[in-house]
Backbone as CSV, one residue per row, in Angstrom:
resi,resn,N_x,N_y,N_z,CA_x,CA_y,CA_z,C_x,C_y,C_z
1,MET,-2.816,-36.844,21.465,-2.234,-37.173,20.272,-1.036,-38.142,20.230
2,THR,-0.686,-38.800,19.774,0.458,-39.785,19.606,1.304,-39.394,18.311
3,GLN,2.480,-39.483,18.501,3.609,-39.147,17.293,3.232,-40.109,16.474
4,VAL,3.336,-39.253,15.066,3.047,-40.365,13.831,4.076,-40.193,12.807
5,LEU,4.884,-39.136,12.719,5.930,-39.604,11.654,7.250,-39.726,12.782
6,PRO,8.206,-40.650,12.254,9.226,-40.832,12.943,10.023,-39.584,13.756
7,ALA,10.524,-39.905,14.909,11.064,-38.700,15.569,12.544,-38.694,14.606
8,GLY,12.720,-37.270,14.609,13.892,-36.645,13.694,13.706,-36.758,12.227
9,SER,12.816,-37.353,11.762,12.562,-37.472,10.216,12.513,-36.047,9.337
10,LEU,11.723,-35.076,10.202,11.956,-33.796,9.669,12.871,-32.639,10.152
11,ASP,13.814,-33.432,10.840,14.815,-32.365,11.503,15.459,-31.584,10.369
12,GLY,15.579,-30.156,10.999,16.217,-29.128,9.585,15.159,-28.824,8.585
13,LYS,14.173,-29.193,8.319,12.912,-28.946,7.787,12.073,-27.979,8.114
14,VAL,11.160,-27.137,7.061,10.493,-25.919,7.242,9.252,-26.577,6.745
15,ALA,8.208,-26.225,7.585,6.822,-26.621,7.025,5.615,-25.320,7.384
16,LEU,5.117,-25.057,6.335,4.016,-24.186,6.465,2.431,-24.731,6.284
17,VAL,1.422,-24.871,6.797,0.315,-25.315,6.839,-0.699,-24.173,6.767
18,THR,-1.552,-23.927,5.724,-2.400,-22.706,5.719,-3.692,-23.341,6.687
19,GLY,-4.341,-22.520,7.400,-5.513,-22.588,8.190,-4.985,-23.308,9.426
20,SER,-4.056,-23.147,10.170,-3.449,-24.115,10.841,-3.623,-23.785,12.430
21,SER,-4.442,-22.840,12.872,-4.832,-22.463,13.949,-5.616,-23.461,14.858
22,ARG,-6.151,-24.262,14.078,-7.185,-25.165,14.904,-7.366,-26.436,13.990
23,GLY,-8.122,-27.275,14.438,-8.723,-28.650,13.650,-7.572,-29.180,12.816
24,ILE,-7.788,-29.462,11.756,-7.117,-30.458,10.837,-5.609,-29.846,10.782
25,GLY,-5.561,-28.599,10.535,-4.323,-27.816,9.961,-3.569,-27.852,11.390
26,ALA,-4.149,-27.618,12.757,-3.408,-27.404,13.807,-2.431,-29.013,14.525
27,ASP,-3.449,-29.748,14.216,-2.841,-31.019,14.126,-1.929,-31.625,13.406
28,THR,-2.050,-31.477,12.012,-1.041,-31.665,10.989,0.168,-30.556,11.236
29,VAL,0.170,-29.438,11.682,1.544,-28.566,12.001,2.069,-29.175,13.279
30,ARG,1.120,-29.768,14.358,1.511,-30.293,15.110,2.447,-31.516,15.015
31,TYR,2.184,-32.394,14.123,2.816,-33.539,13.766,4.411,-33.314,13.246
32,PHE,4.310,-32.484,12.449,5.307,-31.887,11.892,6.520,-31.273,12.892
33,ALA,5.888,-30.626,13.752,6.899,-30.061,14.896,7.666,-31.480,15.767
34,GLU,6.660,-32.327,16.021,6.905,-33.495,16.747,8.233,-34.264,16.138
35,ALA,8.253,-34.185,14.432,9.040,-34.710,14.157,10.403,-34.214,13.797
36,GLY,10.289,-33.021,14.143,11.189,-31.872,14.187,11.410,-30.584,13.258
37,ALA,10.452,-30.768,12.546,10.260,-29.613,11.876,10.094,-28.155,12.284
38,ASP,10.739,-27.103,11.756,10.350,-25.695,12.357,9.201,-25.803,11.470
39,VAL,8.159,-24.703,12.216,6.647,-24.714,11.501,6.155,-23.088,11.446
40,VAL,5.442,-22.867,10.004,4.580,-21.907,10.410,3.156,-21.669,10.440
41,ILE,2.778,-21.429,11.327,1.267,-21.384,11.522,0.732,-20.516,10.749
42,ASN,-0.465,-20.658,9.958,-1.034,-19.562,9.513,-2.398,-19.567,10.084
43,TYR,-3.236,-18.334,10.049,-4.434,-18.401,10.216,-5.054,-17.153,9.670
44,ARG,-6.275,-16.939,9.478,-7.083,-15.903,9.039,-7.533,-14.760,10.416
45,ASN,-8.242,-15.381,11.305,-8.787,-14.736,12.252,-8.966,-15.178,13.695
46,LYS,-7.952,-16.229,13.504,-7.989,-16.929,15.339,-6.414,-16.804,15.770
47,ALA,-5.886,-15.264,16.011,-4.983,-15.115,16.341,-4.413,-15.919,17.816
48,PRO,-5.401,-15.565,19.018,-5.167,-16.542,20.116,-4.898,-17.865,20.118
49,ARG,-5.855,-18.415,19.122,-5.464,-19.855,19.464,-4.076,-20.049,18.473
50,ALA,-3.635,-19.435,17.435,-2.581,-19.877,16.547,-1.403,-19.723,17.607
51,GLU,-1.314,-18.290,18.336,-0.462,-18.018,19.667,-0.130,-19.223,20.877
52,LYS,-1.249,-19.490,21.184,-1.378,-20.860,21.980,-0.912,-21.836,21.650
53,LEU,-0.984,-22.462,20.256,-0.281,-23.604,19.561,1.145,-23.374,19.588
54,ALA,1.350,-21.910,19.215,3.027,-21.842,19.020,3.648,-21.874,20.130
55,VAL,3.175,-21.687,21.272,3.988,-21.379,22.690,4.080,-23.181,23.348
56,GLN,3.049,-23.943,22.528,3.063,-25.466,22.826,4.259,-25.838,22.138
57,LEU,4.275,-25.515,20.677,5.245,-26.175,19.887,6.608,-25.975,20.046
58,ARG,6.669,-24.684,20.657,8.069,-24.002,20.896,8.765,-24.766,21.932
59,GLU,7.967,-25.371,22.841,8.422,-26.322,24.127,9.014,-27.496,23.816
60,LEU,8.611,-27.844,22.199,9.208,-28.948,21.816,10.898,-28.503,21.162
61,GLY,11.169,-27.394,21.495,12.374,-26.855,20.770,12.301,-26.594,19.502
62,ARG,11.112,-26.100,18.845,10.863,-25.669,17.479,11.242,-24.297,17.238
63,ARG,11.655,-23.858,16.233,11.436,-22.519,15.772,10.017,-22.248,15.091
64,VAL,8.988,-21.333,15.977,7.709,-21.182,15.185,7.544,-19.987,14.685
65,LEU,6.923,-19.503,13.504,6.597,-18.317,12.895,4.791,-18.249,12.893
66,VAL,4.683,-17.481,13.610,2.885,-17.314,13.327,2.661,-16.040,12.518
67,VAL,1.745,-16.341,11.527,1.377,-15.412,10.537,-0.050,-15.220,10.041
68,GLY,-0.750,-14.139,10.154,-2.010,-14.011,10.171,-2.054,-13.691,8.403
69,ALA,-3.062,-14.229,7.701,-3.080,-13.830,6.037,-4.411,-14.134,5.519
70,ASP,-4.809,-13.284,4.880,-6.166,-13.715,4.341,-5.673,-14.136,2.664
71,LEU,-5.860,-15.217,2.726,-5.349,-16.173,1.190,-6.197,-15.827,0.173
72,THR,-7.001,-14.879,0.402,-7.692,-14.414,-0.819,-7.308,-13.113,-1.401
73,ASP,-6.121,-12.514,-0.850,-5.807,-11.313,-0.675,-4.156,-11.559,-1.323
74,PRO,-3.847,-11.176,-2.558,-2.574,-11.565,-3.183,-1.292,-10.613,-2.187
75,GLU,-1.777,-9.544,-1.710,-0.796,-8.850,-0.842,-0.429,-9.327,0.246
76,SER,-1.643,-9.893,0.895,-1.522,-10.622,2.256,-0.592,-11.830,2.117
77,VAL,-1.039,-12.756,1.100,-0.115,-13.835,0.907,1.607,-13.653,0.609
78,ALA,1.572,-12.532,-0.433,2.818,-11.981,-0.358,3.846,-11.284,0.860
79,GLY,2.815,-11.035,1.844,3.515,-10.909,2.929,4.059,-11.797,3.668
80,MET,3.015,-12.889,3.796,3.238,-13.695,4.226,4.726,-14.554,3.912
81,PHE,4.642,-14.826,2.904,6.129,-15.307,2.328,7.098,-14.673,2.418
82,ALA,6.980,-13.490,2.600,8.103,-12.363,2.889,8.880,-12.393,4.411
83,GLN,7.740,-13.110,5.178,7.951,-13.230,6.511,8.835,-14.574,6.778
84,VAL,8.299,-15.498,5.988,8.787,-17.085,5.827,10.456,-16.586,5.646
85,ARG,10.531,-15.979,4.338,11.820,-15.704,3.930,12.790,-15.076,4.792
86,GLU,12.039,-14.297,5.447,13.201,-13.692,6.605,13.484,-14.375,7.811
87,GLU,12.678,-14.898,8.065,12.446,-16.208,9.077,13.505,-17.154,9.015
88,PHE,13.344,-17.995,7.975,13.872,-19.468,7.495,14.591,-19.447,6.080
89,GLY,14.204,-18.627,5.169,14.630,-18.783,3.791,14.846,-19.559,3.214
90,ARG,13.903,-20.291,3.538,13.138,-21.723,2.455,11.964,-21.803,3.227
91,LEU,11.701,-22.818,2.461,10.180,-24.058,2.806,10.573,-25.031,2.266
92,ASP,10.452,-26.268,2.795,10.612,-27.598,2.500,9.018,-28.436,2.410
93,ILE,8.052,-27.777,3.118,6.670,-28.487,3.082,5.491,-27.668,2.841
94,LEU,4.764,-27.575,2.336,3.675,-26.415,2.220,2.279,-27.539,2.087
95,VAL,1.515,-27.227,3.143,0.262,-28.059,2.995,-0.958,-26.863,2.815
96,LEU,-1.399,-27.121,1.866,-2.795,-26.231,1.461,-3.818,-26.766,1.890
97,ASN,-3.904,-26.486,3.176,-5.219,-26.896,3.895,-6.511,-26.325,4.392
98,ALA,-6.321,-24.628,4.021,-7.329,-23.751,4.594,-8.268,-23.944,3.294
99,SER,-9.502,-23.788,3.579,-10.874,-23.812,2.645,-12.252,-23.243,3.461
100,GLY,-13.021,-22.969,2.486,-14.243,-22.787,3.105,-15.206,-22.527,2.170
101,GLY,-16.076,-21.818,2.356,-17.109,-21.698,1.306,-18.817,-21.811,1.913
102,MET,-18.800,-22.310,3.089,-20.143,-22.307,3.644,-20.318,-21.038,4.804
103,GLU,-19.291,-20.446,4.961,-19.692,-19.352,6.137,-20.777,-18.312,5.380
104,SER,-21.586,-17.635,6.275,-22.779,-17.025,5.953,-22.047,-15.701,6.110
105,GLY,-22.790,-15.116,5.141,-22.305,-13.517,4.565,-21.065,-13.116,3.896
106,MET,-20.847,-14.190,3.175,-19.747,-14.131,2.142,-20.452,-13.801,0.742
107,ALA,-19.631,-13.222,-0.213,-19.797,-13.006,-1.682,-20.297,-14.258,-2.328
108,GLU,-20.967,-14.362,-3.192,-21.391,-15.657,-4.100,-20.021,-16.182,-4.478
109,ASP,-19.171,-15.359,-4.763,-17.922,-16.146,-5.574,-16.829,-16.400,-4.655
110,TYR,-17.365,-16.468,-3.259,-16.081,-16.694,-2.131,-15.561,-18.086,-2.336
111,ALA,-16.367,-18.914,-2.372,-15.900,-20.206,-2.255,-14.888,-20.414,-3.333
112,LEU,-14.893,-19.783,-4.717,-14.114,-20.230,-5.574,-12.919,-19.606,-5.503
113,LYS,-12.879,-18.030,-5.442,-11.829,-17.490,-4.837,-11.037,-18.050,-3.883
114,LEU,-11.705,-18.802,-2.865,-10.837,-19.475,-1.786,-10.216,-20.609,-2.342
115,ASN,-11.032,-21.365,-2.600,-10.730,-22.979,-2.968,-10.042,-22.993,-4.346
116,ARG,-10.269,-22.308,-5.070,-9.218,-22.236,-6.411,-8.282,-21.290,-6.215
117,ASP,-8.860,-20.173,-6.737,-7.874,-18.733,-6.962,-6.767,-18.694,-5.821
118,ALA,-7.190,-18.943,-5.106,-6.334,-18.461,-3.539,-5.320,-19.730,-3.460
119,GLN,-5.510,-20.870,-3.725,-4.814,-22.109,-3.812,-3.621,-21.757,-4.794
120,VAL,-3.958,-21.422,-5.775,-2.862,-21.488,-7.042,-2.160,-20.021,-6.444
121,SER,-2.650,-19.191,-6.011,-2.087,-17.800,-5.419,-0.940,-18.255,-4.680
122,VAL,-1.278,-19.062,-3.714,-0.398,-19.340,-2.340,0.798,-20.365,-2.995
123,LEU,0.622,-21.372,-3.751,1.381,-22.237,-4.335,2.509,-21.377,-5.082
124,ARG,2.135,-20.337,-5.940,2.769,-19.523,-6.963,3.967,-18.415,-5.931
125,ALA,3.232,-18.173,-4.844,3.834,-17.501,-4.112,5.095,-18.212,-3.043
126,ALA,4.462,-19.355,-3.110,5.504,-20.118,-2.288,6.908,-20.514,-2.813
127,GLU,6.229,-20.730,-4.202,7.364,-21.529,-5.474,8.638,-21.242,-5.481
128,PRO,8.847,-19.843,-4.738,10.569,-19.543,-4.740,11.442,-20.230,-3.665
129,LEU,10.684,-20.518,-2.513,11.259,-20.777,-1.513,11.091,-22.649,-1.333
130,LEU,10.423,-23.135,-2.375,10.649,-24.460,-2.499,11.432,-25.148,-3.254
131,GLY,12.460,-25.785,-2.698,13.715,-26.367,-3.308,13.449,-27.775,-4.159
132,ASP,14.232,-28.550,-4.576,14.543,-29.619,-4.949,14.151,-30.580,-3.823
133,GLY,13.315,-31.544,-3.909,12.880,-32.447,-2.884,11.805,-32.050,-1.871
134,SER,11.507,-30.757,-2.211,10.219,-30.281,-1.357,9.133,-30.766,-1.730
135,ARG,7.749,-30.605,-1.073,6.550,-31.251,-0.950,5.607,-30.309,-0.896
136,VAL,4.691,-30.220,-1.702,3.363,-29.838,-1.674,2.079,-30.604,-1.450
137,VAL,1.317,-30.285,-0.502,0.074,-31.288,-0.552,-1.116,-30.232,-0.394
138,PHE,-2.033,-31.026,-1.409,-3.272,-30.370,-1.146,-4.406,-31.126,-0.475
139,VAL,-4.975,-30.528,0.279,-6.249,-31.268,1.132,-7.594,-31.163,0.543
140,THR,-8.447,-32.164,0.172,-9.577,-31.939,-0.160,-10.596,-33.087,0.434
141,SER,-11.857,-33.036,0.121,-12.556,-34.219,0.289,-12.960,-35.013,-0.751
142,HIS,-13.495,-36.155,-0.341,-13.990,-37.074,-1.716,-15.314,-36.347,-2.186
143,GLN,-15.916,-35.814,-1.410,-17.361,-35.175,-2.212,-16.804,-34.225,-2.831
144,ALA,-15.938,-33.601,-2.980,-15.136,-32.596,-3.889,-14.284,-33.523,-4.843
145,HIS,-13.372,-34.057,-4.489,-12.802,-35.249,-5.548,-13.555,-35.795,-6.554
146,PHE,-14.615,-36.573,-5.977,-15.311,-36.942,-6.848,-16.559,-36.552,-7.423
147,ILE,-16.627,-35.090,-7.369,-17.936,-34.500,-7.703,-18.256,-34.440,-8.984
148,ARG,-17.556,-34.633,-9.998,-17.830,-34.921,-11.369,-18.541,-36.156,-11.774
149,THR,-18.206,-37.093,-11.003,-18.838,-38.629,-11.191,-19.998,-38.856,-10.060
150,THR,-19.901,-38.501,-9.048,-20.680,-38.751,-7.839,-21.157,-37.607,-6.977
151,PRO,-22.781,-37.505,-7.200,-23.400,-36.300,-6.685,-23.122,-36.180,-5.210
152,THR,-23.036,-34.891,-4.644,-23.032,-34.827,-3.111,-24.191,-33.999,-2.675
153,MET,-24.551,-33.961,-1.036,-25.723,-33.161,-0.884,-25.650,-31.758,-1.260
154,PRO,-26.964,-31.384,-1.938,-26.876,-30.088,-2.215,-26.419,-28.802,-1.437
155,GLU,-26.483,-28.922,-0.051,-25.895,-28.036,0.509,-24.450,-27.928,0.208
156,TYR,-23.616,-28.890,-0.244,-22.388,-28.674,-0.113,-21.844,-28.652,-1.554
157,GLU,-22.630,-28.770,-2.593,-22.129,-28.798,-4.087,-21.501,-27.753,-4.372
158,PRO,-21.679,-26.720,-4.252,-21.072,-25.184,-4.568,-19.474,-24.923,-3.825
159,VAL,-19.527,-25.804,-2.977,-18.346,-25.777,-2.194,-17.354,-27.095,-3.087
160,ALA,-18.168,-27.937,-2.918,-17.449,-29.254,-3.622,-16.998,-29.055,-4.871
161,ARG,-17.654,-28.463,-5.743,-17.109,-27.910,-7.210,-16.254,-26.863,-7.058
162,SER,-15.905,-26.143,-6.273,-15.126,-24.993,-6.304,-13.627,-25.671,-5.709
163,LYS,-13.775,-26.708,-4.849,-12.646,-27.343,-4.301,-12.143,-28.244,-5.474
164,ARG,-13.037,-28.922,-6.261,-12.476,-29.666,-7.448,-11.837,-28.697,-8.422
165,ALA,-12.261,-27.497,-8.375,-11.928,-26.635,-9.345,-10.465,-26.431,-8.972
166,GLY,-10.233,-26.373,-7.789,-8.689,-25.781,-7.281,-7.903,-27.163,-7.521
167,GLU,-8.347,-28.325,-7.129,-7.305,-29.322,-7.541,-7.111,-29.738,-8.719
168,ASP,-8.030,-29.212,-9.824,-7.549,-29.604,-11.106,-6.732,-28.308,-11.667
169,ALA,-6.799,-27.073,-10.754,-5.858,-25.841,-11.055,-4.485,-26.353,-10.562
170,LEU,-4.337,-26.850,-9.707,-3.134,-27.249,-9.126,-2.609,-28.621,-9.904
171,ARG,-3.415,-29.080,-10.176,-2.800,-30.404,-10.921,-2.194,-29.986,-12.121
172,ASP,-2.698,-28.573,-13.034,-2.181,-28.570,-14.234,-0.539,-27.761,-13.924
173,LEU,-0.189,-27.706,-12.813,0.942,-27.085,-12.347,2.080,-28.377,-12.022
174,ILE,1.489,-29.465,-12.078,2.318,-30.624,-11.429,4.019,-30.627,-12.578
175,PRO,3.708,-31.003,-13.832,4.813,-30.911,-14.671,5.610,-29.838,-14.432
176,ALA,5.292,-28.890,-14.167,6.536,-27.752,-14.045,7.061,-27.516,-12.666
177,LEU,6.220,-28.123,-11.534,6.842,-28.714,-10.087,7.807,-29.800,-10.211
178,ALA,7.599,-30.574,-11.232,8.259,-31.727,-11.253,9.489,-31.569,-11.766
179,GLU,9.657,-30.445,-12.709,10.847,-30.074,-13.341,11.863,-29.600,-12.119
180,LYS,11.139,-28.779,-11.095,11.986,-28.413,-10.209,12.226,-29.257,-9.124
181,GLY,11.722,-30.327,-8.991,12.115,-31.348,-8.037,10.844,-31.355,-6.737
182,ILE,9.808,-30.543,-6.955,8.854,-29.991,-6.097,7.822,-31.298,-6.231
183,GLY,7.323,-32.430,-5.124,6.477,-33.157,-5.339,5.006,-32.514,-5.237
184,PHE,3.943,-33.206,-5.404,2.627,-32.749,-5.359,1.724,-34.015,-5.145
185,THR,0.815,-33.778,-3.923,0.294,-35.113,-3.675,-1.274,-34.143,-3.238
186,VAL,-2.166,-34.760,-3.402,-3.497,-34.572,-3.268,-4.139,-35.738,-2.124
187,VAL,-4.322,-35.320,-1.086,-4.972,-36.083,0.239,-6.531,-35.886,0.138
188,SER,-7.093,-36.857,-0.203,-8.516,-36.600,-0.273,-9.247,-37.514,1.097
189,GLY,-9.859,-36.871,1.479,-10.659,-37.412,3.076,-11.952,-37.633,2.524
190,ASP,-12.853,-38.801,3.152,-14.218,-38.969,3.511,-14.673,-37.741,4.257
191,MET,-15.891,-37.704,4.886,-16.603,-36.921,5.937,-15.693,-36.751,6.765
192,ILE,-15.001,-35.707,7.760,-14.370,-36.183,9.025,-15.189,-35.422,10.216
193,GLU,-15.337,-36.403,10.885,-15.712,-36.283,12.355,-15.069,-35.065,13.129
194,GLY,-15.716,-33.996,13.533,-15.447,-32.782,14.154,-14.965,-31.539,13.490
195,THR,-14.927,-31.552,12.159,-14.532,-30.773,11.568,-15.894,-29.351,11.393
196,ILE,-15.210,-28.302,11.091,-16.484,-27.107,10.755,-17.401,-27.228,9.828
197,THR,-16.813,-27.739,8.603,-17.554,-28.206,7.710,-18.859,-29.318,8.152
198,ALA,-18.057,-30.430,8.343,-18.997,-31.476,8.929,-20.347,-30.825,9.953
199,THR,-19.711,-29.948,10.777,-20.748,-29.424,11.909,-21.821,-28.749,11.077
200,LEU,-21.303,-27.752,10.068,-22.323,-26.925,9.192,-23.253,-28.016,8.536
201,LEU,-22.660,-28.612,7.821,-23.645,-29.804,7.259,-24.646,-30.511,7.607
202,ASN,-24.135,-30.883,8.986,-25.140,-31.458,9.847,-26.215,-30.572,10.544
203,ARG,-26.065,-29.455,10.623,-26.590,-28.190,10.790,-27.790,-28.222,9.582
204,LEU,-27.340,-28.080,8.421,-28.546,-28.008,7.297,-28.989,-29.344,6.932
205,ASN,-28.333,-30.322,7.218,-28.756,-31.873,6.900,-28.464,-32.787,8.165
206,PRO,-29.619,-32.802,9.253,-29.161,-33.291,10.279,-28.706,-35.058,10.547
207,ASP,-29.292,-35.524,9.279,-28.746,-37.087,9.180,-27.500,-37.120,8.321
208,ALA,-26.674,-36.088,8.006,-25.521,-36.251,6.847,-24.671,-37.021,7.723
209,ILE,-23.875,-36.932,8.968,-22.821,-37.196,9.548,-23.129,-38.884,9.779
210,ALA,-24.443,-38.840,10.170,-24.729,-40.471,10.699,-25.160,-41.176,9.457
211,ALA,-25.499,-40.858,8.320,-25.776,-41.427,7.163,-24.353,-41.769,6.542
212,ARG,-23.690,-41.246,6.509,-22.095,-41.163,5.970,-21.656,-42.174,6.567
213,ARG,-21.460,-42.070,8.123,-20.815,-43.054,9.193,-21.343,-44.300,8.962
214,GLU,-22.502,-44.575,8.527,-23.221,-45.970,8.371,-22.953,-46.664,7.070
215,SER,-23.019,-45.763,6.087,-22.714,-46.288,4.604,-21.175,-46.825,4.859
216,ALA,-20.138,-45.472,5.230,-18.755,-46.004,5.338,-18.216,-47.186,6.374
217,GLY,-19.061,-47.174,7.290,-18.660,-48.076,8.351,-17.589,-47.356,9.297
218,LYS,-16.807,-46.460,8.792,-16.253,-45.423,9.910,-15.591,-44.233,9.515
219,LEU,-15.745,-43.206,9.972,-15.388,-41.830,9.830,-14.089,-41.528,10.419
220,TYR,-13.038,-41.359,9.914,-12.063,-40.682,10.345,-12.156,-39.533,11.403
221,ASN,-11.459,-39.148,12.473,-11.488,-37.890,12.978,-10.349,-37.109,12.739
222,VAL,-10.451,-35.963,13.406,-9.554,-34.770,12.927,-8.043,-34.917,13.062
223,SER,-7.764,-35.879,14.046,-6.312,-35.956,14.497,-6.009,-37.390,13.346
224,GLU,-6.902,-38.270,13.074,-6.647,-39.177,12.448,-6.368,-38.813,10.909
225,PHE,-7.131,-37.906,10.395,-6.980,-37.259,8.925,-5.727,-36.706,8.937
226,ALA,-5.405,-35.729,10.131,-4.409,-34.986,10.041,-2.966,-35.778,9.909
227,ALA,-3.139,-37.164,10.621,-1.737,-37.912,10.584,-1.648,-38.147,9.047
228,GLU,-2.615,-38.524,8.149,-2.444,-39.026,6.995,-1.972,-37.864,6.180
229,ILE,-2.219,-36.588,6.499,-1.796,-35.487,5.805,-0.090,-35.403,5.915
230,ALA,0.064,-35.384,7.208,1.626,-35.277,7.595,2.371,-36.329,6.903
231,GLN,1.743,-37.867,6.909,2.342,-38.716,6.218,2.720,-38.637,5.013
232,ALA,1.531,-37.849,3.975,1.769,-37.731,2.814,3.038,-36.736,2.642
233,ALA,3.209,-35.863,3.377,4.486,-34.851,3.154,5.869,-35.853,3.242
234,LEU,5.793,-37.241,3.776,6.947,-37.691,3.856,7.322,-38.854,3.081
235,ASP,5.863,-39.380,2.686,5.861,-40.527,1.708,6.185,-40.255,0.240
236,PRO,6.666,-41.246,-0.668,6.885,-41.026,-1.810,5.622,-40.625,-2.665
237,VAL,5.814,-39.405,-3.518,4.381,-39.223,-4.124,4.083,-40.374,-4.891
238,PRO,2.291,-40.535,-4.673,1.742,-41.750,-5.647,1.834,-41.360,-7.074
239,ALA,1.751,-42.618,-7.700,2.173,-42.370,-9.151,0.833,-41.290,-9.849
240,ASP,-0.095,-41.255,-9.012,-1.523,-40.481,-9.548,-1.481,-39.466,-8.994
241,ASN,-0.613,-38.858,-7.942,-0.335,-37.860,-6.983,-1.601,-37.652,-6.134
242,THR,-2.422,-39.001,-6.033,-3.673,-38.897,-5.015,-3.449,-40.066,-3.936
243,ARG,-3.918,-39.385,-2.556,-3.507,-40.234,-1.615,-5.225,-40.410,-1.297
244,LEU,-5.982,-41.437,-0.997,-7.454,-41.503,-0.507,-7.175,-42.172,0.853
245,VAL,-8.041,-41.020,1.602,-8.289,-41.615,2.983,-9.696,-42.072,3.078
246,GLY,-9.861,-43.254,3.774,-11.193,-43.427,3.958,-12.161,-44.275,2.877
247,ASP,-13.100,-44.835,3.390,-13.825,-45.521,2.259,-14.244,-44.890,1.206
248,THR,-14.087,-45.501,-0.047,-14.495,-44.791,-1.324,-15.507,-45.603,-2.019
249,SER,-16.082,-46.776,-1.546,-16.940,-47.689,-2.238,-17.992,-46.744,-3.164
250,ASP,-18.667,-45.860,-2.208,-19.549,-45.123,-2.699,-19.092,-44.071,-3.654
251,PHE,-18.135,-43.947,-3.973,-17.846,-42.948,-5.197,-17.145,-43.686,-6.399
252,VAL,-17.718,-43.140,-7.607,-17.396,-43.536,-8.542,-16.013,-42.849,-9.320
253,ALA,-15.014,-43.561,-9.616,-14.039,-42.968,-10.339,-13.962,-42.576,-11.700
254,GLU,-13.393,-41.591,-12.023,-13.456,-41.105,-13.217,-12.455,-41.821,-14.496
């Protein structure tokens, strides 16, 4: 990985990325640390990966807090932010990256609980720590962002609709966040090579990734998409609060 954000651009800042023990979340939190931020690594059940990443980021001279939390459990979320308050006293960047819904063995309403209810719960719990000039970034996909106007694969539709419901619920909070000086940006990406979701979709629909790659011309990989998320936390908030990453020519805007 190459450094994405300018060195020192996040000196003195504190950033938390949900679901950051691996994949897009891990690369995003690494970019923040490389730019000078102290960071919070959140995981659900990948403690060894989270601790390994923490060791690497501490070698950069950063303070790193590792916190396991079930984002669908309000008490677990409250406990996570209590630790953040105790360790850092504040939060400057919150990236809502964790999502799911395609895992086997979960309750029928799990996707909605995680992708809508938990996103709002996490932001509400973080809000007292977020001050003027802080930033919230919500990570989603084109397949979810455009689901009301552009159909997606049947295998992914329930997840896509739950993520769009989460985006809508978070957008409803933008005016109140803005009053406190908290910026909010949605980062929507095309299908990302190497993610768990892409792998699961390709297992259910073996031509899914190849077909999308051919249609789009290029698909971002994990580190490339993470770089866009990290940049969104530093760049000015777009007028429509939306940063689109990757080709959108096959998607119909609302």
